[in-house]
Short mmCIF file of C-alpha atoms and ligand atoms in Angstrom, two decimals:
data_model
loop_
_atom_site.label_atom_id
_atom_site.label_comp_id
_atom_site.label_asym_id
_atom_site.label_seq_id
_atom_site.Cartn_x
_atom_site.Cartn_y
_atom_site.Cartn_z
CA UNK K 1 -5.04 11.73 11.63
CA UNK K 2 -2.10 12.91 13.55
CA UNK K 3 1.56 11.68 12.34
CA UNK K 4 2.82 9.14 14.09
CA UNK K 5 6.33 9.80 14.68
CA UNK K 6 7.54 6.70 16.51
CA UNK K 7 6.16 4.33 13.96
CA UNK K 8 8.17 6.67 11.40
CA UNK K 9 11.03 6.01 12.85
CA UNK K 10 10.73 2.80 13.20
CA UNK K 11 10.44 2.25 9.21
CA UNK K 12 13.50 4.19 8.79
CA UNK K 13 15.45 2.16 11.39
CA UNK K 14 14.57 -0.62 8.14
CA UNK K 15 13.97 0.93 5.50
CA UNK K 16 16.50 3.04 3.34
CA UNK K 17 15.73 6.95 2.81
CA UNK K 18 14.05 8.52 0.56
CA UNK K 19 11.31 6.50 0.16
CA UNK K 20 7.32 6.87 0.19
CA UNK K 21 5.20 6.03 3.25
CA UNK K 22 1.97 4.63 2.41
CA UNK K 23 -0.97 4.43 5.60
CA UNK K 24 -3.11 1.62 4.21
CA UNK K 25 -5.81 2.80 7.28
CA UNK K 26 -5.93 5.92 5.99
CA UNK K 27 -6.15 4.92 2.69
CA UNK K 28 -9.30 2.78 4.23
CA UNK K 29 -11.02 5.40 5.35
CA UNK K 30 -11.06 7.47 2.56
CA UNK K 31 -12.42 5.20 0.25
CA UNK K 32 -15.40 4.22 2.57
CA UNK K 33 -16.02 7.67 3.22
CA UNK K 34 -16.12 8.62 -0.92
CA UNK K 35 -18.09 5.54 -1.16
CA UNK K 36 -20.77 6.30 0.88
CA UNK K 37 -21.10 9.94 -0.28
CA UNK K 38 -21.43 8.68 -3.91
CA UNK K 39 -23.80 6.16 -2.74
CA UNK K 40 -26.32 8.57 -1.57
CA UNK K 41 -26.92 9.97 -5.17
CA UNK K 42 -26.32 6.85 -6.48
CA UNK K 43 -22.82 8.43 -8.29
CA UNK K 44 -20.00 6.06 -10.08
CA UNK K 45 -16.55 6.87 -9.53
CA UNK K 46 -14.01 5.76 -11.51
CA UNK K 47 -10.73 6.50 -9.40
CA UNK K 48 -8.01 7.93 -11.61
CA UNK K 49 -4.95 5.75 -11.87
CA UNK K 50 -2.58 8.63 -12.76
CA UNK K 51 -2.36 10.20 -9.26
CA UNK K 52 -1.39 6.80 -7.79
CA UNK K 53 -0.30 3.50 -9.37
CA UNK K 54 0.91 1.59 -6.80
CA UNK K 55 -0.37 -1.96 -7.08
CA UNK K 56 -1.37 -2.77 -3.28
CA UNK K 57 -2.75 0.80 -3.59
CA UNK K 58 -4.54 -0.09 -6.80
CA UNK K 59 -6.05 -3.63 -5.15
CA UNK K 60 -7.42 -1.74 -2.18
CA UNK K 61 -9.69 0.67 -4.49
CA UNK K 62 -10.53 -2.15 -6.96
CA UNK K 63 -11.76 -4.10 -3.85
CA UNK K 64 -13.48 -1.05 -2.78
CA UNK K 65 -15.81 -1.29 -5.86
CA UNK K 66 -14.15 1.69 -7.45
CA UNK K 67 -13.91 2.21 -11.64
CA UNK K 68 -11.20 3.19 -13.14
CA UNK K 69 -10.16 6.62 -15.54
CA UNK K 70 -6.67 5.39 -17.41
CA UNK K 71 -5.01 7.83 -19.74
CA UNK K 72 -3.15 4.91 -21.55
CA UNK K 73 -3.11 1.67 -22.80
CA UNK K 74 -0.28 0.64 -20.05
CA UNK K 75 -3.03 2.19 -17.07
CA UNK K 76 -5.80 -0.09 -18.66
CA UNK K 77 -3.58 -3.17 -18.32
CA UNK K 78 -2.51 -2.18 -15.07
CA UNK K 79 -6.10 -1.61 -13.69
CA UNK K 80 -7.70 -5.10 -15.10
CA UNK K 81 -4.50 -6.62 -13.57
CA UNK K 82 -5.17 -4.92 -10.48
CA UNK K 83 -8.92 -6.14 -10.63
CA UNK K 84 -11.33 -3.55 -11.60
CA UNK K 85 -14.07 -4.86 -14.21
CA UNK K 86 -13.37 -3.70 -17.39
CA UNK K 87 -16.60 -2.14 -18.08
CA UNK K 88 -16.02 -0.12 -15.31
CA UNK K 89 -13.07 1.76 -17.20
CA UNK K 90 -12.81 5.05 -19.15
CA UNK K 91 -10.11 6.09 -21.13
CA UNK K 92 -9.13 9.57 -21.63
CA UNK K 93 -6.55 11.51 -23.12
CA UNK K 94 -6.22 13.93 -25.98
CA UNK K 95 -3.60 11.64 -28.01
CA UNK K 96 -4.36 8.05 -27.68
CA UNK K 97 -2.47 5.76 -29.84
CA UNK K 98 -3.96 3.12 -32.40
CA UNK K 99 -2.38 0.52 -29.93
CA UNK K 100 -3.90 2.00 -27.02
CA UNK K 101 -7.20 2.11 -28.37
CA UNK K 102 -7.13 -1.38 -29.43
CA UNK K 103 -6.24 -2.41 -26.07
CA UNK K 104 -9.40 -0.47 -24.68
CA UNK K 105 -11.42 -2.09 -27.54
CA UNK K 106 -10.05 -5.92 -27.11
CA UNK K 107 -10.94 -5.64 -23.65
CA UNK K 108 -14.54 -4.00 -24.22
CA UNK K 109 -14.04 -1.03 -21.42
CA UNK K 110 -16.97 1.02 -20.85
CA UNK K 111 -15.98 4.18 -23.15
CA UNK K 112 -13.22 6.01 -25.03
CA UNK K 113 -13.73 9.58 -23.78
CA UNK K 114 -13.08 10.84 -26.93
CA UNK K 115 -11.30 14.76 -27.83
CA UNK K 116 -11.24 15.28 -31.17
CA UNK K 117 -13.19 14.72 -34.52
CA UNK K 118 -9.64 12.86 -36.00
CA UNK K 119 -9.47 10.59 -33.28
CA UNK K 120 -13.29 9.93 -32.97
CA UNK K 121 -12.72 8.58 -36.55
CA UNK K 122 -9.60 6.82 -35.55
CA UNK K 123 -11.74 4.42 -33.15
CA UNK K 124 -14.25 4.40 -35.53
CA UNK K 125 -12.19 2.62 -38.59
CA UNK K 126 -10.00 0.47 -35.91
CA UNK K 127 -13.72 -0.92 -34.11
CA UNK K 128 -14.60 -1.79 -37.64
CA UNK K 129 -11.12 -3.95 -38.31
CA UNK K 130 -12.31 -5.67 -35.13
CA UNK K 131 -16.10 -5.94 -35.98
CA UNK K 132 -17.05 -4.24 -32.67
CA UNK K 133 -19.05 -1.35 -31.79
CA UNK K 134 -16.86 1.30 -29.55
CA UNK K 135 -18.74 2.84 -26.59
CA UNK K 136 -17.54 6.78 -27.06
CA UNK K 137 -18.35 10.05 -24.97
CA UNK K 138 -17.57 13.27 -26.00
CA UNK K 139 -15.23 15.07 -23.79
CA UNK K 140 -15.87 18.76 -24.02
CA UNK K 141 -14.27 21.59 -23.10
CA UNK K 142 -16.79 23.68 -21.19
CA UNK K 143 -14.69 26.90 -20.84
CA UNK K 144 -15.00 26.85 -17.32
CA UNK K 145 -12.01 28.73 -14.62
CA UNK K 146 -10.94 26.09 -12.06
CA UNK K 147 -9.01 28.79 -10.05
CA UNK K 148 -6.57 26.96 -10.18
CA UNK K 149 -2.75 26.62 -11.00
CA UNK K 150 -2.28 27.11 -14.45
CA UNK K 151 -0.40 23.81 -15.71
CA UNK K 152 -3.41 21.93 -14.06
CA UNK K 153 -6.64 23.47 -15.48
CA UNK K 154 -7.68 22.18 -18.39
CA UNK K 155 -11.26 23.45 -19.20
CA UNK K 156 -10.49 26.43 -20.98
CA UNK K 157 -11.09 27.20 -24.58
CA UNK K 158 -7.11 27.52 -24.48
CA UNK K 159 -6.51 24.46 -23.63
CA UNK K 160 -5.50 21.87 -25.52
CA UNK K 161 -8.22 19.13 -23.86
CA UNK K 162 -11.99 18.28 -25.50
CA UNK K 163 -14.22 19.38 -28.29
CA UNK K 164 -15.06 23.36 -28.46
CA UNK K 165 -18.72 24.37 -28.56
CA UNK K 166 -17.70 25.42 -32.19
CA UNK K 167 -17.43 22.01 -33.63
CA UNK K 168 -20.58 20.39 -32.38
CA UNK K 169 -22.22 20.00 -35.23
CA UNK K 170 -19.58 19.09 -37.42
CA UNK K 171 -18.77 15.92 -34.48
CA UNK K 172 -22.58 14.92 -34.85
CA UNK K 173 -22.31 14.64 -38.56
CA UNK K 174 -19.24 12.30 -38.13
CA UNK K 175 -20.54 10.48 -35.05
CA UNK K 176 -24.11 9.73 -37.56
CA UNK K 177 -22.28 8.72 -40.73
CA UNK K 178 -19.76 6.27 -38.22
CA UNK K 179 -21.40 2.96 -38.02
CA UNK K 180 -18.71 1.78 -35.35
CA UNK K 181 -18.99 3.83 -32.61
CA UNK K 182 -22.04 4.47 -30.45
CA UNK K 183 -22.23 7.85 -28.27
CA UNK K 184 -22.92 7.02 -24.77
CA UNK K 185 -22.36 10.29 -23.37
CA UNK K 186 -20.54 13.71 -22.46
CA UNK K 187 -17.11 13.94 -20.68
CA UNK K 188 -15.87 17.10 -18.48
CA UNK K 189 -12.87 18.14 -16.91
CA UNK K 190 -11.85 20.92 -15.86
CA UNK K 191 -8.56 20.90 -13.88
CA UNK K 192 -6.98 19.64 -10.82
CA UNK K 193 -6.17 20.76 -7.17
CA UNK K 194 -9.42 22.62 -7.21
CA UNK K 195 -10.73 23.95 -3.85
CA UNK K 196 -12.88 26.70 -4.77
CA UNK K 197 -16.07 24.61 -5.46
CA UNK K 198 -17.75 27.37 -6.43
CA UNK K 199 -16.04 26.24 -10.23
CA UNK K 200 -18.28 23.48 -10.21
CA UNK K 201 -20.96 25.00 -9.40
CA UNK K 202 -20.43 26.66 -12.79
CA UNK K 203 -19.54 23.42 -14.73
CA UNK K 204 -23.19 22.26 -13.61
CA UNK K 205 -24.83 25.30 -15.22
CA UNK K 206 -22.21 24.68 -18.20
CA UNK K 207 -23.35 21.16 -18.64
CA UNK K 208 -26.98 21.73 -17.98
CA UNK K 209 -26.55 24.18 -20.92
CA UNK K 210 -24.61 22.13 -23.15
CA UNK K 211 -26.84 18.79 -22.34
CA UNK K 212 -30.31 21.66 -23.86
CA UNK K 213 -28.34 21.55 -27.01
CA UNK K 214 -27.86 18.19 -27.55
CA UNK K 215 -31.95 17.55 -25.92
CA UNK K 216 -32.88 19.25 -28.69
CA UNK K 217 -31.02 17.68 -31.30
CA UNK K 218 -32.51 14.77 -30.22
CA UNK K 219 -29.71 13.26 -29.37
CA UNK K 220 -30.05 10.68 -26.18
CA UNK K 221 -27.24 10.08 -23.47
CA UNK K 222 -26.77 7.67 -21.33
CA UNK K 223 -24.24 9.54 -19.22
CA UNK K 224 -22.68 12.53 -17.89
CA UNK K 225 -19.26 12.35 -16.75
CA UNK K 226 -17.70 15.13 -14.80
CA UNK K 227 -14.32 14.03 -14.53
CA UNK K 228 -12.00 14.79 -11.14
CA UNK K 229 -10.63 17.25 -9.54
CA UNK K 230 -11.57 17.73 -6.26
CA UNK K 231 -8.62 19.46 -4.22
CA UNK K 232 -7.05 18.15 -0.46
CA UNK K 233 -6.32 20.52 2.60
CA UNK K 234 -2.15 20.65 1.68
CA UNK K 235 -1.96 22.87 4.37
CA UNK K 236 -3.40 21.08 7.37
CA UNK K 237 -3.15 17.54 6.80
CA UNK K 238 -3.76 16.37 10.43
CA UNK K 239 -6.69 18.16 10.70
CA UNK K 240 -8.63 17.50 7.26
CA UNK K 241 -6.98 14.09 6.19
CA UNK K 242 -10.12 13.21 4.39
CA UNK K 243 -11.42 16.34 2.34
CA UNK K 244 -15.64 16.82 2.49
CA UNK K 245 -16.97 14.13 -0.22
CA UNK K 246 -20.59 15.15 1.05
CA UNK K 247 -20.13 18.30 0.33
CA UNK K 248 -18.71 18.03 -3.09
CA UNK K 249 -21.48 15.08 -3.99
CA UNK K 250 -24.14 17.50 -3.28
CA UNK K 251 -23.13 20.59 -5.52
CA UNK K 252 -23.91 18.17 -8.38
CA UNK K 253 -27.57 17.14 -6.55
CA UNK K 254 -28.33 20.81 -6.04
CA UNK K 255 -27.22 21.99 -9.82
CA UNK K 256 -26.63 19.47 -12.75
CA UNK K 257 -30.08 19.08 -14.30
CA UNK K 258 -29.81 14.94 -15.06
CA UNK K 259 -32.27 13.24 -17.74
CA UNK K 260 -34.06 10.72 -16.65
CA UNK K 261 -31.91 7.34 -16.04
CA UNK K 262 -28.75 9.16 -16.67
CA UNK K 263 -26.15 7.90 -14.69
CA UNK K 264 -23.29 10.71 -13.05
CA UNK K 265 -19.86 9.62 -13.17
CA UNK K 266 -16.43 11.33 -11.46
CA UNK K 267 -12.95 10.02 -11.71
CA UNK K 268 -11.30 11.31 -8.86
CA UNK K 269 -7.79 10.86 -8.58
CA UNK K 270 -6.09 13.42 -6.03
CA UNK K 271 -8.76 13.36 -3.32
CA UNK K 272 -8.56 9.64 -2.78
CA UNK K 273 -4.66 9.09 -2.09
CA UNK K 274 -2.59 12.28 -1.18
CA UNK K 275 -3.46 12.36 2.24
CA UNK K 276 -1.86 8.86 3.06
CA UNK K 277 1.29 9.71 1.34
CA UNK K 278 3.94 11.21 2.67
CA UNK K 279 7.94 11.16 1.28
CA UNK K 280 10.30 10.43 4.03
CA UNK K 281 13.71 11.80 3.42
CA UNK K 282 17.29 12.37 6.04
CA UNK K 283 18.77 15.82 6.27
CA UNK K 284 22.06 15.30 4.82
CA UNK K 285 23.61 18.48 5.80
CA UNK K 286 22.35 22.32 7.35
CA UNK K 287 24.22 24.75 5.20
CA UNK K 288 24.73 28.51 6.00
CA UNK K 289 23.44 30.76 2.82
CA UNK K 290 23.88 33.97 3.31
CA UNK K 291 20.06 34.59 4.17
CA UNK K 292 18.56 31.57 5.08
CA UNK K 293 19.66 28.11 6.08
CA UNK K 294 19.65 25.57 4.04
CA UNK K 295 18.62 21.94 4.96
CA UNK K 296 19.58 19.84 2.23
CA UNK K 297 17.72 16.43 2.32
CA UNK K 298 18.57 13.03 0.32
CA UNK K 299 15.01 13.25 -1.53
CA UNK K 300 15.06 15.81 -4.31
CA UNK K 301 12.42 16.76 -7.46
CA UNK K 302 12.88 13.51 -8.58
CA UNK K 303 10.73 11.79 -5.86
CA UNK K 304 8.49 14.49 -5.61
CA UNK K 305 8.33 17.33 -8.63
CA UNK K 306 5.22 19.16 -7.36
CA UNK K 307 6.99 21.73 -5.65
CA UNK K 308 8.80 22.74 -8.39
CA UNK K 309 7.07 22.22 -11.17
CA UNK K 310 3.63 23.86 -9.96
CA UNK K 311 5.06 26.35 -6.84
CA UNK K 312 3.50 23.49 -4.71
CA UNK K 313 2.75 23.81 -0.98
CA UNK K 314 3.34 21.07 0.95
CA UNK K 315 3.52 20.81 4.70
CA UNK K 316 7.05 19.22 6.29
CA UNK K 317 7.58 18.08 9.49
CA UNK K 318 11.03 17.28 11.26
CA UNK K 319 9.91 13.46 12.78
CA UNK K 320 13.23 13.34 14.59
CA UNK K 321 12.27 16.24 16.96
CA UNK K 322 9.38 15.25 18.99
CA UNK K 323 7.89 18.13 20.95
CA UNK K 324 10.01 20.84 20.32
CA UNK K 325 8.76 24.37 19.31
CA UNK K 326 9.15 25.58 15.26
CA UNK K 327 11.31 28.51 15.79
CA UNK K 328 13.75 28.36 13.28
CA UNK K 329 13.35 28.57 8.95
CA UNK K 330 15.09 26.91 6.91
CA UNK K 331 14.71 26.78 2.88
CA UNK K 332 14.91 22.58 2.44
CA UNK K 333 15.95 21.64 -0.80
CA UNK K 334 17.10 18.22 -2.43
CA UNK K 335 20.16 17.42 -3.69
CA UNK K 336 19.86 17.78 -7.50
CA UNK K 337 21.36 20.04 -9.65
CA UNK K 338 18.71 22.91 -9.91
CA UNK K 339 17.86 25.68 -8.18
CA UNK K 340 13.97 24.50 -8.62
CA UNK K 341 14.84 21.38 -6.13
CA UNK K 342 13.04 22.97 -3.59
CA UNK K 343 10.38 21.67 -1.36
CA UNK K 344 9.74 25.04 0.18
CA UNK K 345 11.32 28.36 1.60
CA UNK K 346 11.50 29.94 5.01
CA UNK K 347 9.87 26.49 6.16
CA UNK K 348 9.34 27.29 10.35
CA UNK K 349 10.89 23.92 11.58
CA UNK K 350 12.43 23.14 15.31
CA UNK K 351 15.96 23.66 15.17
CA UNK K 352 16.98 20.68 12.32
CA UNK K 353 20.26 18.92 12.53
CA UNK K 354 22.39 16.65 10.30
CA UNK K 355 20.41 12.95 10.33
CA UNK K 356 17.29 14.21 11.23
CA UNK K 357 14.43 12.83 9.46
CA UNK K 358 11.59 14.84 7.74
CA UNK K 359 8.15 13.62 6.26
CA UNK K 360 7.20 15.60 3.45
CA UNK K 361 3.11 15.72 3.07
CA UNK K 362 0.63 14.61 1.37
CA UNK K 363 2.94 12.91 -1.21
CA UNK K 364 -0.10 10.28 -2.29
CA UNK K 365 -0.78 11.89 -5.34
CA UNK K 366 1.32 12.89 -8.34
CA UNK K 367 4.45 12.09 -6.45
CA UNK K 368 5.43 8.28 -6.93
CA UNK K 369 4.00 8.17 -10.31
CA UNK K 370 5.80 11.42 -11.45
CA UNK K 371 9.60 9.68 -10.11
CA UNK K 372 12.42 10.19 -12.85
CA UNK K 373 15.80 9.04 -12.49
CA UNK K 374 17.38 12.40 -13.33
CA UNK K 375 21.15 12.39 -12.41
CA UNK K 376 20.38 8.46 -12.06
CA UNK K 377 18.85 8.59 -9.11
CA UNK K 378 17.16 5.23 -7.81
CA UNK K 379 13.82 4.56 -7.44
CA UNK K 380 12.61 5.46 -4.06
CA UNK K 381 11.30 2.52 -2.43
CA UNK K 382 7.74 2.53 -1.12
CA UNK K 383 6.74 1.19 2.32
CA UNK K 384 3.48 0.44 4.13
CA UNK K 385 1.87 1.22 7.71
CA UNK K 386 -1.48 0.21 8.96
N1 LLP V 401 -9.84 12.97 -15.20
C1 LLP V 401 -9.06 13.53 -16.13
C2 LLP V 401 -9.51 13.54 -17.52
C3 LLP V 401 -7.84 14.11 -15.76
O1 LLP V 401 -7.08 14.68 -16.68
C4 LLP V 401 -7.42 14.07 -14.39
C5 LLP V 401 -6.15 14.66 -13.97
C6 LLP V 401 -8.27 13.45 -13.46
C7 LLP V 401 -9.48 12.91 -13.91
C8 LLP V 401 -7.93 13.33 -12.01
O2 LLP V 401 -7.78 14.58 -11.42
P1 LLP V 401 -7.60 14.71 -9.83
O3 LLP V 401 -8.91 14.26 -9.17
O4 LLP V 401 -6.48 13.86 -9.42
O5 LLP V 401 -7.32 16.15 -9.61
N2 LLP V 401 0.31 16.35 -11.73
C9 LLP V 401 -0.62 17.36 -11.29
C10 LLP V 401 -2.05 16.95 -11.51
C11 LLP V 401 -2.38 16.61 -12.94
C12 LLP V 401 -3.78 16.16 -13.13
C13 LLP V 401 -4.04 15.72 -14.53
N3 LLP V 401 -5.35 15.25 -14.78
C14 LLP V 401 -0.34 17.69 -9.83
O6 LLP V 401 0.57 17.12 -9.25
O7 LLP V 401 -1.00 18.55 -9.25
#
């Protein structure tokens, strides 16, 4: 889907910069498109309400039949506000607080994914307070390489995330002698932004591995869970606004060895709204360094931190220059007050004056919901096109 500079424009004729353009079409599309894929295999996704938690954005993937993966008690409220069925909803995350987890067991969500012996014996006594029974999966950590920045992978034995292959047994005694919880199933997850898929090929044989142990400890499950993931084309936006769900569906077909009846769920969080994002922002001022040009826009890390917290590639555009030729570089950078407010260097752009208006890509995910208000900075507003 090709930007549409003129109806750009037109928003910031209304609209004050920075703020956060939304395309509800596109938005659309890719949630049919996941849908169907998942459908073939008969898959569940739960979408995961950490890359995006805008509520018209949230009400558009509840409608779509979506579940929901929340990493607190505030994302459960917001997705049963936002209208997904509460059985539909995991919750992750390796430090949950007793409040949290009684919000997940007052509203009877479909499982705790749960990372540690301590806090599978946390939900344990706080069920029993509440006389209920507390759906739990396992969320191990598979040791598997995502290939993929290293602030975002999370399935390695160094990482802080799941239960090690070490403590099985000990989490089977505890689960047994725990009267409150019942194990439904196994969680994965092994990192974000990942585009080599070969890495899941290698969770499946992981899993498949990991599900022969617990086979033959006779120990049934009801689920696998494979988590999210999946990574978007940052690079080319225009030409792959809606990555290959097929694709990524069938890797699980062709290697995870299911038990009869077991369901497959993903929570996908990236691949379903970074693509419709983008962060609109004014050059302020071109500034002269002494090797490069600056162009210093009014967004800055605090509307969108991927950059430079992760090295992040994303693709910018000058909207105010319609069909003129990228000749020129310029290093554009935000105004706060650190040299890592920068959204990317030597970035070919036609030649970019004071006023002109740039759309930063693929700002769907992790940019909105990671917003601060260093140097008290406002919140960007967020607007909508069809
Ligand atoms: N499930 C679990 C347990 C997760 O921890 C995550 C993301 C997801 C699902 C969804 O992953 P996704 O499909 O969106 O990749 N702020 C970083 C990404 C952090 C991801 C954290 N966990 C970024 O901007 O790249």
């Amino acid at each position: 889907m090709k930007l549409d500079k003129n109806k750009i424009l037109e928003k910031v004729a209304h609209h004050k910069t920075p703020f956060y353009l939304y395309n509800l079409t596109l938005l659309e599309e890719t949630l049919e498109t996941a849908k169907k894929a998942a459908k073939k295999y008969n898959y569940h996704v739960h979408y995961a309400l950490k890359a995006n938690c805008d509520e018209r954005v949230l009400n558009l993937i509840s409608q779509s039949g979506f579940g929901a993966d929340c990493v607190s008690g505030n994302e459960i409220l917001k997705a049963i506000e936002t209208g997904f069925s509460k059985e539909n909803i995991a919750f992750a995350g390796v430090g949950k607080t007793d409040d949290e987890i009684n919000i997940g067991l007052d509203n009877d969500i479909f499982t705790f994914n749960c990372e540690s012996i301590q806090e599978i014996e946390v939900i344990n006594e706080l069920a029993a307070k509440k006389g209920k029974i507390a759906p739990i999966a396992l969320r191990i950590n598979p040791n598997v390489n995502a290939n993929t920045h290293k602030y975002i992978t999370t399935g390695l034995e160094e990482n802080k995330f799941g239960i090690n292959r070490w403590e099985f047994e000990k989490v089977i005694q505890v689960i047994q002698n725990a009267s409150n919880i019942k194990l439904k199933g196994l969680h994965f997850h092994i990192g974000s932004q990942i585009v080599d898929l070969s890495a899941y090929r290698s969770l499946c044989i992981k899993v498949n591995e990991i599900q022969n142990w617990f086979v033959e400890n006779h120990i049934l499950l009801e689920h696998i869970n494979v988590g999210g993931g999946l990574g978007i084309d940052y690079y080319q936006p225009d030409i792959n606004p809606i990555v290959d769900f097929e694709g990524f569906f069938a890797i699980f077909n062709d290697f995870l060895e299911l038990q009869p009846h077991q369901e497959l769920h993903f929570e996908l969080g990236r691949a379903l709204v970074a693509t419709m994002g983008d962060l609109i922002t004014k050059v302020l001022y071109i500034k002269n360094g002494q090797r490069t040009n600056f162009a210093i826009t009014d967004a800055g890390m605090t509307e969108l931190i991927r950059p430079a917290l992760y090295q992040a590639y994303h693709k910018i555009d000058n909207v105010s220059k319609q069909d003129e030729t990228s000749d020129q570089f310029y290093d554009v950078v935000g105004p706060i007050c650190e040299s890592s407010d920068c959204f990317g260097k030597r970035v070919k752009l036609p030649l970019t004056e004071r006023g002109d208006i740039l759309a930063i890509r693929c700002a769907g995910a992790y940019g909105e919901v990671m917003a601060n208000n260093y140097n008290l900075r406002e919140k960007a507003e967020v607007v909508f096109i069809q």
